[in-house]
Amino acid sequence: MFCRNQTSRATVARGSAMEMEVKRGRFRLSVLEDSAQDCEVQKRIEREVRIREGACKLLAACSQRDQALEASKTLLTSNSRILALMTQLQRMKEAQAMQKAGRRSSDGGPADERLPCTGKVAISNIRIPLMWKDSEYFKNKGELHQCAVFCLLQIGTEIHDTDLVIVDRTLTDICFDEPVIFTDVPPGFDLRVELYSCCVEEEFSMGFSTRRLSRLGSGSSKKFMATLEIAASCGSHSSGTGSGGSSPGGESPVLLPALSVRGPKYHLLAHTSLSLCHIQNSFRTHDLTISDTEDSSFWLPLYGSLCCQLVAQPLCMTQVVKCGKFKIRSETNPEDWKDVYGVLSGSDLKCYQQQDNTDSLETPLFTIPINKDTRVRATERDPALHTHSITISNQCGVETAYTILTYASEDTHNWMEAFWQHFYDMSQWKQCCNELMKIEEPSPKKMVAVTKQGSLYHEMVTQSSTQSRNHLSPLNRPVSSEIRSLLSTYYNDSY
């Protein structure tokens, strides 16, 4: 349970170490004033709360199966993001409180500790094999059991969901092809992959409202927006009620009480966790932990594994770490000094004749490999050169060495610091720095005409009959796009 002080807008957890410090009088809640980072997290929480409200009202109003499934998925995703953001905000508040009290937070390290760079992590081409019984798959016996499934992927507070797809016994694999990209990820990340499932019936008994909507036209959109406005109005006056109850001292819970909405419910079917050691520039198979049994209505016969491609691009491989002018010579020709413009990025130190050549396709004069076999050291002041120099040597194969001479001692120090940071980044990202891995950008969603004749069930049967048995039948994405557009408009108008 989280509670917020109305004056300082401080968020604390009941029973936490921070609340105990407040009760003992070690410090007051006034020390928990919001920083710029706190305010940003709170804005993200408020945005997700508004989206959750809109999804609840949208779920209660929609009359078609695909709309209800998408709205329910949006509701689950928003709840997951709210929980992750609240956890981060709580940790930030505790760290600030401990710092004010003169203590170091439990997860804080030394102030001068070197931190590795962050990067992008992408997961794509997810395949989850199914293991149907022979009588179901080959003999096509029994009732046609359909489930709507999607994946929820999370690293820290960044949470993404995949497209929603329909699975039945005609399929051998659950497939999510689109890449999901996470940004600003540290090398010690933990990527949690969760597979959610919902039993799909031909006729949903969802307890629709009396206003049954047959299509998402302009008139229906206005009705949806009016419903969402009512949700915002009711939510803003609902403090201190619901499952959260009232807080001591008149403090209201940070999260709005969950609205009771009938409709499709998703359940966790399986999950797994991936980390840096699972990154590889090819497909790999990972074990899945199945969370339920065959007795559940949403159950699917999973084989127990997940195949995907997990790649990463650390910033040290994609951005310029250090650049500047210096003189360089090869040990094979010690008298031949060259004035160059050096660029340290990725696994190379490239030396160009001048700075303008870095933006062109011109081949650099020197390309010095920078990897785990590279040795860099600063030499003592050379009386002949009247300054410090940097020696770079590679132990792999034929040993080659280069000497760098900067124009100021401060430049020498900055280059050495850049080299040490670069080596540290590569040591933390490990195999991700052997070569630059390719990350494909997600393809834009295409809007196509939606046929409103007949039920979605019959549309799916028609589509699946023309597709390969090894492919999924994705849900109609235009409806999802319209739902997301409505929620986005609702969020913008609320301000």
PDB file of C-alpha atoms in Angstrom, residues 241-458:
ATOM      1  CA  THR A 241     -12.387   4.466  -1.208  1.00  0.00           C
ATOM      2  CA  GLY A 242     -12.169   1.054  -2.774  1.00  0.00           C
ATOM      3  CA  SER A 243      -9.835  -1.760  -1.874  1.00  0.00           C
ATOM      4  CA  GLY A 244      -7.119   0.613  -0.767  1.00  0.00           C
ATOM      5  CA  GLY A 245      -9.208   2.199   1.990  1.00  0.00           C
ATOM      6  CA  SER A 246      -8.348   5.427   3.757  1.00  0.00           C
ATOM      7  CA  SER A 247      -4.907   6.225   5.061  1.00  0.00           C
ATOM      8  CA  PRO A 248      -4.195   7.581   8.546  1.00  0.00           C
ATOM      9  CA  GLY A 249      -4.257  11.312   8.682  1.00  0.00           C
ATOM     10  CA  GLY A 250      -6.590  11.627   5.717  1.00  0.00           C
ATOM     11  CA  GLU A 251      -3.968  10.523   3.191  1.00  0.00           C
ATOM     12  CA  SER A 252      -5.408   8.913   0.068  1.00  0.00           C
ATOM     13  CA  PRO A 253      -3.890   5.986  -1.836  1.00  0.00           C
ATOM     14  CA  VAL A 254      -1.687   6.838  -4.755  1.00  0.00           C
ATOM     15  CA  LEU A 255      -3.456   4.443  -7.095  1.00  0.00           C
ATOM     16  CA  LEU A 256      -7.099   4.728  -7.992  1.00  0.00           C
ATOM     17  CA  PRO A 257      -9.222   1.783  -6.855  1.00  0.00           C
ATOM     18  CA  ALA A 258      -9.585  -0.836  -9.555  1.00  0.00           C
ATOM     19  CA  LEU A 259     -12.868  -0.615 -11.411  1.00  0.00           C
ATOM     20  CA  SER A 260     -14.913  -3.814 -11.488  1.00  0.00           C
ATOM     21  CA  VAL A 261     -15.376  -4.483 -15.189  1.00  0.00           C
ATOM     22  CA  ARG A 262     -16.705  -7.684 -16.666  1.00  0.00           C
ATOM     23  CA  GLY A 263     -14.979  -8.948 -19.751  1.00  0.00           C
ATOM     24  CA  PRO A 264     -12.173 -11.199 -20.973  1.00  0.00           C
ATOM     25  CA  LYS A 265      -9.517 -11.963 -18.356  1.00  0.00           C
ATOM     26  CA  TYR A 266      -5.921 -12.793 -19.179  1.00  0.00           C
ATOM     27  CA  HIS A 267      -3.949 -15.256 -17.092  1.00  0.00           C
ATOM     28  CA  LEU A 268      -0.204 -15.863 -16.869  1.00  0.00           C
ATOM     29  CA  LEU A 269       0.470 -19.049 -18.811  1.00  0.00           C
ATOM     30  CA  ALA A 270       4.283 -19.152 -18.849  1.00  0.00           C
ATOM     31  CA  HIS A 271       7.311 -16.972 -18.213  1.00  0.00           C
ATOM     32  CA  THR A 272      11.103 -16.844 -18.445  1.00  0.00           C
ATOM     33  CA  SER A 273      13.943 -14.421 -17.716  1.00  0.00           C
ATOM     34  CA  LEU A 274      16.754 -13.509 -20.100  1.00  0.00           C
ATOM     35  CA  SER A 275      19.975 -11.675 -19.322  1.00  0.00           C
ATOM     36  CA  LEU A 276      23.280 -10.660 -20.899  1.00  0.00           C
ATOM     37  CA  CYS A 277      24.528 -14.245 -21.121  1.00  0.00           C
ATOM     38  CA  HIS A 278      21.610 -15.112 -23.431  1.00  0.00           C
ATOM     39  CA  ILE A 279      22.529 -12.484 -26.031  1.00  0.00           C
ATOM     40  CA  GLN A 280      23.758 -13.945 -29.288  1.00  0.00           C
ATOM     41  CA  ASN A 281      23.660 -12.812 -32.894  1.00  0.00           C
ATOM     42  CA  SER A 282      21.525 -15.815 -33.834  1.00  0.00           C
ATOM     43  CA  PHE A 283      18.478 -17.742 -32.654  1.00  0.00           C
ATOM     44  CA  ARG A 284      18.607 -19.519 -29.315  1.00  0.00           C
ATOM     45  CA  THR A 285      16.203 -21.724 -27.380  1.00  0.00           C
ATOM     46  CA  HIS A 286      15.343 -20.935 -23.763  1.00  0.00           C
ATOM     47  CA  ASP A 287      13.364 -22.816 -21.139  1.00  0.00           C
ATOM     48  CA  LEU A 288       9.864 -21.670 -20.218  1.00  0.00           C
ATOM     49  CA  THR A 289       8.338 -22.010 -16.776  1.00  0.00           C
ATOM     50  CA  ILE A 290       4.690 -23.027 -17.192  1.00  0.00           C
ATOM     51  CA  SER A 291       2.455 -21.405 -14.588  1.00  0.00           C
ATOM     52  CA  ASP A 292      -0.760 -23.422 -14.835  1.00  0.00           C
ATOM     53  CA  THR A 293      -2.217 -26.844 -15.543  1.00  0.00           C
ATOM     54  CA  GLU A 294      -4.302 -28.478 -18.246  1.00  0.00           C
ATOM     55  CA  ASP A 295      -7.466 -28.013 -16.188  1.00  0.00           C
ATOM     56  CA  SER A 296      -7.478 -24.253 -16.831  1.00  0.00           C
ATOM     57  CA  SER A 297      -9.702 -22.939 -19.614  1.00  0.00           C
ATOM     58  CA  PHE A 298      -6.893 -20.697 -20.936  1.00  0.00           C
ATOM     59  CA  TRP A 299      -4.331 -23.499 -20.988  1.00  0.00           C
ATOM     60  CA  LEU A 300      -2.378 -24.350 -24.150  1.00  0.00           C
ATOM     61  CA  PRO A 301      -0.140 -27.406 -24.670  1.00  0.00           C
ATOM     62  CA  LEU A 302       3.214 -25.618 -24.566  1.00  0.00           C
ATOM     63  CA  TYR A 303       6.312 -27.605 -25.369  1.00  0.00           C
ATOM     64  CA  GLY A 304       8.166 -25.790 -22.597  1.00  0.00           C
ATOM     65  CA  SER A 305      10.630 -23.721 -24.607  1.00  0.00           C
ATOM     66  CA  LEU A 306      10.918 -20.337 -26.283  1.00  0.00           C
ATOM     67  CA  CYS A 307      13.012 -19.577 -29.348  1.00  0.00           C
ATOM     68  CA  CYS A 308      14.000 -15.999 -30.129  1.00  0.00           C
ATOM     69  CA  GLN A 309      16.794 -13.704 -31.215  1.00  0.00           C
ATOM     70  CA  LEU A 310      18.141 -11.470 -28.454  1.00  0.00           C
ATOM     71  CA  VAL A 311      20.687  -8.820 -29.487  1.00  0.00           C
ATOM     72  CA  ALA A 312      22.171  -5.681 -27.947  1.00  0.00           C
ATOM     73  CA  GLN A 313      23.918  -2.511 -29.022  1.00  0.00           C
ATOM     74  CA  PRO A 314      25.929  -0.867 -26.219  1.00  0.00           C
ATOM     75  CA  LEU A 315      26.443   2.864 -26.619  1.00  0.00           C
ATOM     76  CA  CYS A 316      30.199   2.306 -26.708  1.00  0.00           C
ATOM     77  CA  MET A 317      29.676   0.406 -29.982  1.00  0.00           C
ATOM     78  CA  THR A 318      27.382   2.948 -31.642  1.00  0.00           C
ATOM     79  CA  GLN A 319      28.545   6.347 -30.370  1.00  0.00           C
ATOM     80  CA  VAL A 320      31.847   8.191 -30.468  1.00  0.00           C
ATOM     81  CA  VAL A 321      33.626   7.674 -27.149  1.00  0.00           C
ATOM     82  CA  LYS A 322      36.414  10.190 -27.719  1.00  0.00           C
ATOM     83  CA  CYS A 323      37.764  12.209 -30.623  1.00  0.00           C
ATOM     84  CA  GLY A 324      40.458  14.816 -31.131  1.00  0.00           C
ATOM     85  CA  LYS A 325      43.707  15.785 -32.800  1.00  0.00           C
ATOM     86  CA  PHE A 326      47.061  14.201 -31.997  1.00  0.00           C
ATOM     87  CA  LYS A 327      50.270  12.943 -33.588  1.00  0.00           C
ATOM     88  CA  ILE A 328      50.797   9.238 -34.174  1.00  0.00           C
ATOM     89  CA  ARG A 329      53.603   7.002 -35.352  1.00  0.00           C
ATOM     90  CA  SER A 330      54.031   3.293 -35.882  1.00  0.00           C
ATOM     91  CA  GLU A 331      56.856   1.478 -34.110  1.00  0.00           C
ATOM     92  CA  THR A 332      57.892   0.064 -37.462  1.00  0.00           C
ATOM     93  CA  ASN A 333      58.647   3.619 -38.623  1.00  0.00           C
ATOM     94  CA  PRO A 334      59.472   5.652 -35.477  1.00  0.00           C
ATOM     95  CA  GLU A 335      60.529   8.789 -37.369  1.00  0.00           C
ATOM     96  CA  ASP A 336      57.331   9.174 -39.385  1.00  0.00           C
ATOM     97  CA  TRP A 337      54.960  11.277 -37.232  1.00  0.00           C
ATOM     98  CA  LYS A 338      51.567  12.075 -38.720  1.00  0.00           C
ATOM     99  CA  ASP A 339      49.073  14.723 -37.638  1.00  0.00           C
ATOM    100  CA  VAL A 340      45.678  12.989 -37.519  1.00  0.00           C
ATOM    101  CA  TYR A 341      42.177  13.330 -36.163  1.00  0.00           C
ATOM    102  CA  GLY A 342      41.374  10.265 -34.076  1.00  0.00           C
ATOM    103  CA  VAL A 343      37.921   8.797 -33.420  1.00  0.00           C
ATOM    104  CA  LEU A 344      37.485   6.117 -30.755  1.00  0.00           C
ATOM    105  CA  SER A 345      34.258   4.196 -31.324  1.00  0.00           C
ATOM    106  CA  GLY A 346      33.300   0.559 -31.172  1.00  0.00           C
ATOM    107  CA  SER A 347      36.224  -1.813 -31.608  1.00  0.00           C
ATOM    108  CA  ASP A 348      38.476   0.636 -33.501  1.00  0.00           C
ATOM    109  CA  LEU A 349      40.496   3.791 -33.142  1.00  0.00           C
ATOM    110  CA  LYS A 350      40.320   5.359 -36.585  1.00  0.00           C
ATOM    111  CA  CYS A 351      42.823   8.035 -37.544  1.00  0.00           C
ATOM    112  CA  TYR A 352      41.832  10.403 -40.359  1.00  0.00           C
ATOM    113  CA  GLN A 353      43.929  12.976 -42.140  1.00  0.00           C
ATOM    114  CA  GLN A 354      41.534  15.722 -41.049  1.00  0.00           C
ATOM    115  CA  GLN A 355      38.279  16.088 -39.154  1.00  0.00           C
ATOM    116  CA  ASP A 356      36.140  16.658 -42.249  1.00  0.00           C
ATOM    117  CA  ASN A 357      36.977  13.164 -43.495  1.00  0.00           C
ATOM    118  CA  THR A 358      35.108  11.506 -40.604  1.00  0.00           C
ATOM    119  CA  ASP A 359      31.729  12.317 -42.147  1.00  0.00           C
ATOM    120  CA  SER A 360      32.702  11.039 -45.591  1.00  0.00           C
ATOM    121  CA  LEU A 361      33.398   7.546 -46.841  1.00  0.00           C
ATOM    122  CA  GLU A 362      37.131   8.202 -47.074  1.00  0.00           C
ATOM    123  CA  THR A 363      39.325   5.410 -45.717  1.00  0.00           C
ATOM    124  CA  PRO A 364      41.215   6.381 -42.520  1.00  0.00           C
ATOM    125  CA  LEU A 365      45.012   6.502 -42.528  1.00  0.00           C
ATOM    126  CA  PHE A 366      45.205   4.119 -39.581  1.00  0.00           C
ATOM    127  CA  THR A 367      42.694   1.726 -38.051  1.00  0.00           C
ATOM    128  CA  ILE A 368      43.893   0.412 -34.718  1.00  0.00           C
ATOM    129  CA  PRO A 369      41.884  -2.500 -33.247  1.00  0.00           C
ATOM    130  CA  ILE A 370      40.668  -1.916 -29.690  1.00  0.00           C
ATOM    131  CA  ASN A 371      39.642  -5.144 -27.965  1.00  0.00           C
ATOM    132  CA  LYS A 372      40.406  -7.367 -24.988  1.00  0.00           C
ATOM    133  CA  ASP A 373      43.919  -8.055 -26.371  1.00  0.00           C
ATOM    134  CA  THR A 374      44.794  -4.359 -26.616  1.00  0.00           C
ATOM    135  CA  ARG A 375      47.209  -2.835 -24.109  1.00  0.00           C
ATOM    136  CA  VAL A 376      47.269   0.930 -23.520  1.00  0.00           C
ATOM    137  CA  ARG A 377      49.721   2.693 -21.230  1.00  0.00           C
ATOM    138  CA  ALA A 378      50.886   6.222 -20.632  1.00  0.00           C
ATOM    139  CA  THR A 379      54.649   6.608 -20.824  1.00  0.00           C
ATOM    140  CA  GLU A 380      56.803   8.797 -18.639  1.00  0.00           C
ATOM    141  CA  ARG A 381      57.702  12.263 -19.810  1.00  0.00           C
ATOM    142  CA  ASP A 382      60.085  11.938 -22.740  1.00  0.00           C
ATOM    143  CA  PRO A 383      62.854  14.593 -22.709  1.00  0.00           C
ATOM    144  CA  ALA A 384      62.982  14.473 -26.483  1.00  0.00           C
ATOM    145  CA  LEU A 385      59.229  14.871 -26.940  1.00  0.00           C
ATOM    146  CA  HIS A 386      58.795  17.238 -23.945  1.00  0.00           C
ATOM    147  CA  THR A 387      55.442  15.647 -23.064  1.00  0.00           C
ATOM    148  CA  HIS A 388      53.717  12.419 -22.047  1.00  0.00           C
ATOM    149  CA  SER A 389      52.712   9.940 -24.717  1.00  0.00           C
ATOM    150  CA  ILE A 390      50.371   6.946 -25.032  1.00  0.00           C
ATOM    151  CA  THR A 391      51.461   3.571 -26.349  1.00  0.00           C
ATOM    152  CA  ILE A 392      48.900   1.198 -27.879  1.00  0.00           C
ATOM    153  CA  SER A 393      49.841  -2.398 -28.621  1.00  0.00           C
ATOM    154  CA  ASN A 394      47.906  -5.488 -29.666  1.00  0.00           C
ATOM    155  CA  GLN A 395      48.977  -8.952 -28.545  1.00  0.00           C
ATOM    156  CA  CYS A 396      46.861 -10.843 -31.098  1.00  0.00           C
ATOM    157  CA  GLY A 397      48.843 -12.262 -34.052  1.00  0.00           C
ATOM    158  CA  VAL A 398      51.748 -10.077 -35.103  1.00  0.00           C
ATOM    159  CA  GLU A 399      52.317  -7.559 -32.333  1.00  0.00           C
ATOM    160  CA  THR A 400      51.981  -4.003 -33.544  1.00  0.00           C
ATOM    161  CA  ALA A 401      52.441  -0.851 -31.520  1.00  0.00           C
ATOM    162  CA  TYR A 402      51.598   2.820 -32.009  1.00  0.00           C
ATOM    163  CA  THR A 403      52.607   5.889 -30.075  1.00  0.00           C
ATOM    164  CA  ILE A 404      50.200   8.788 -29.638  1.00  0.00           C
ATOM    165  CA  LEU A 405      51.473  12.251 -28.813  1.00  0.00           C
ATOM    166  CA  THR A 406      48.898  14.823 -27.734  1.00  0.00           C
ATOM    167  CA  TYR A 407      49.280  18.585 -27.751  1.00  0.00           C
ATOM    168  CA  ALA A 408      48.701  19.029 -24.006  1.00  0.00           C
ATOM    169  CA  SER A 409      49.121  16.927 -20.887  1.00  0.00           C
ATOM    170  CA  GLU A 410      45.420  17.381 -20.137  1.00  0.00           C
ATOM    171  CA  ASP A 411      44.593  15.799 -23.493  1.00  0.00           C
ATOM    172  CA  THR A 412      46.763  12.812 -22.608  1.00  0.00           C
ATOM    173  CA  HIS A 413      44.851  12.354 -19.347  1.00  0.00           C
ATOM    174  CA  ASN A 414      41.480  12.636 -21.130  1.00  0.00           C
ATOM    175  CA  TRP A 415      42.433  10.067 -23.746  1.00  0.00           C
ATOM    176  CA  MET A 416      43.672   7.631 -21.092  1.00  0.00           C
ATOM    177  CA  GLU A 417      40.431   8.068 -19.135  1.00  0.00           C
ATOM    178  CA  ALA A 418      38.428   7.452 -22.322  1.00  0.00           C
ATOM    179  CA  PHE A 419      40.409   4.264 -23.003  1.00  0.00           C
ATOM    180  CA  TRP A 420      39.873   2.947 -19.462  1.00  0.00           C
ATOM    181  CA  GLN A 421      36.156   3.686 -19.574  1.00  0.00           C
ATOM    182  CA  HIS A 422      35.906   2.039 -22.984  1.00  0.00           C
ATOM    183  CA  PHE A 423      37.700  -1.078 -21.763  1.00  0.00           C
ATOM    184  CA  TYR A 424      35.438  -1.189 -18.724  1.00  0.00           C
ATOM    185  CA  ASP A 425      32.306  -0.887 -20.892  1.00  0.00           C
ATOM    186  CA  MET A 426      33.486  -3.698 -23.144  1.00  0.00           C
ATOM    187  CA  SER A 427      34.294  -5.907 -20.155  1.00  0.00           C
ATOM    188  CA  GLN A 428      30.753  -5.446 -18.825  1.00  0.00           C
ATOM    189  CA  TRP A 429      28.939  -5.960 -22.143  1.00  0.00           C
ATOM    190  CA  LYS A 430      31.206  -8.902 -23.024  1.00  0.00           C
ATOM    191  CA  GLN A 431      30.192 -10.670 -26.271  1.00  0.00           C
ATOM    192  CA  CYS A 432      28.084  -7.686 -27.340  1.00  0.00           C
ATOM    193  CA  CYS A 433      31.306  -5.816 -28.123  1.00  0.00           C
ATOM    194  CA  ASN A 434      32.840  -8.470 -30.368  1.00  0.00           C
ATOM    195  CA  GLU A 435      30.935  -7.006 -33.311  1.00  0.00           C
ATOM    196  CA  LEU A 436      28.119  -4.541 -33.840  1.00  0.00           C
ATOM    197  CA  MET A 437      24.857  -6.480 -33.763  1.00  0.00           C
ATOM    198  CA  LYS A 438      22.048  -5.439 -36.068  1.00  0.00           C
ATOM    199  CA  ILE A 439      18.727  -4.287 -34.615  1.00  0.00           C
ATOM    200  CA  GLU A 440      15.758  -4.082 -36.955  1.00  0.00           C
ATOM    201  CA  GLU A 441      13.253  -1.321 -36.331  1.00  0.00           C
ATOM    202  CA  PRO A 442       9.600  -2.363 -35.897  1.00  0.00           C
ATOM    203  CA  SER A 443       7.552  -1.993 -39.043  1.00  0.00           C
ATOM    204  CA  PRO A 444       4.823   0.678 -39.012  1.00  0.00           C
ATOM    205  CA  LYS A 445       1.290  -0.540 -38.473  1.00  0.00           C
ATOM    206  CA  LYS A 446      -0.712  -0.510 -41.677  1.00  0.00           C
ATOM    207  CA  MET A 447      -4.361   0.519 -41.620  1.00  0.00           C
ATOM    208  CA  VAL A 448      -6.564  -1.608 -43.832  1.00  0.00           C
ATOM    209  CA  ALA A 449     -10.297  -1.738 -44.357  1.00  0.00           C
ATOM    210  CA  VAL A 450     -12.148  -3.853 -41.809  1.00  0.00           C
ATOM    211  CA  THR A 451     -15.068  -5.961 -42.921  1.00  0.00           C
ATOM    212  CA  LYS A 452     -17.893  -5.682 -40.408  1.00  0.00           C
ATOM    213  CA  GLN A 453     -20.011  -8.483 -41.885  1.00  0.00           C
ATOM    214  CA  GLY A 454     -20.300 -11.565 -39.714  1.00  0.00           C
ATOM    215  CA  SER A 455     -18.474 -12.358 -36.494  1.00  0.00           C
ATOM    216  CA  LEU A 456     -14.747 -12.183 -35.949  1.00  0.00           C
ATOM    217  CA  TYR A 457     -14.730 -15.926 -35.306  1.00  0.00           C
ATOM    218  CA  HIS A 458     -15.825 -16.668 -38.872  1.00  0.00           C
TER     219      HIS A 458
END
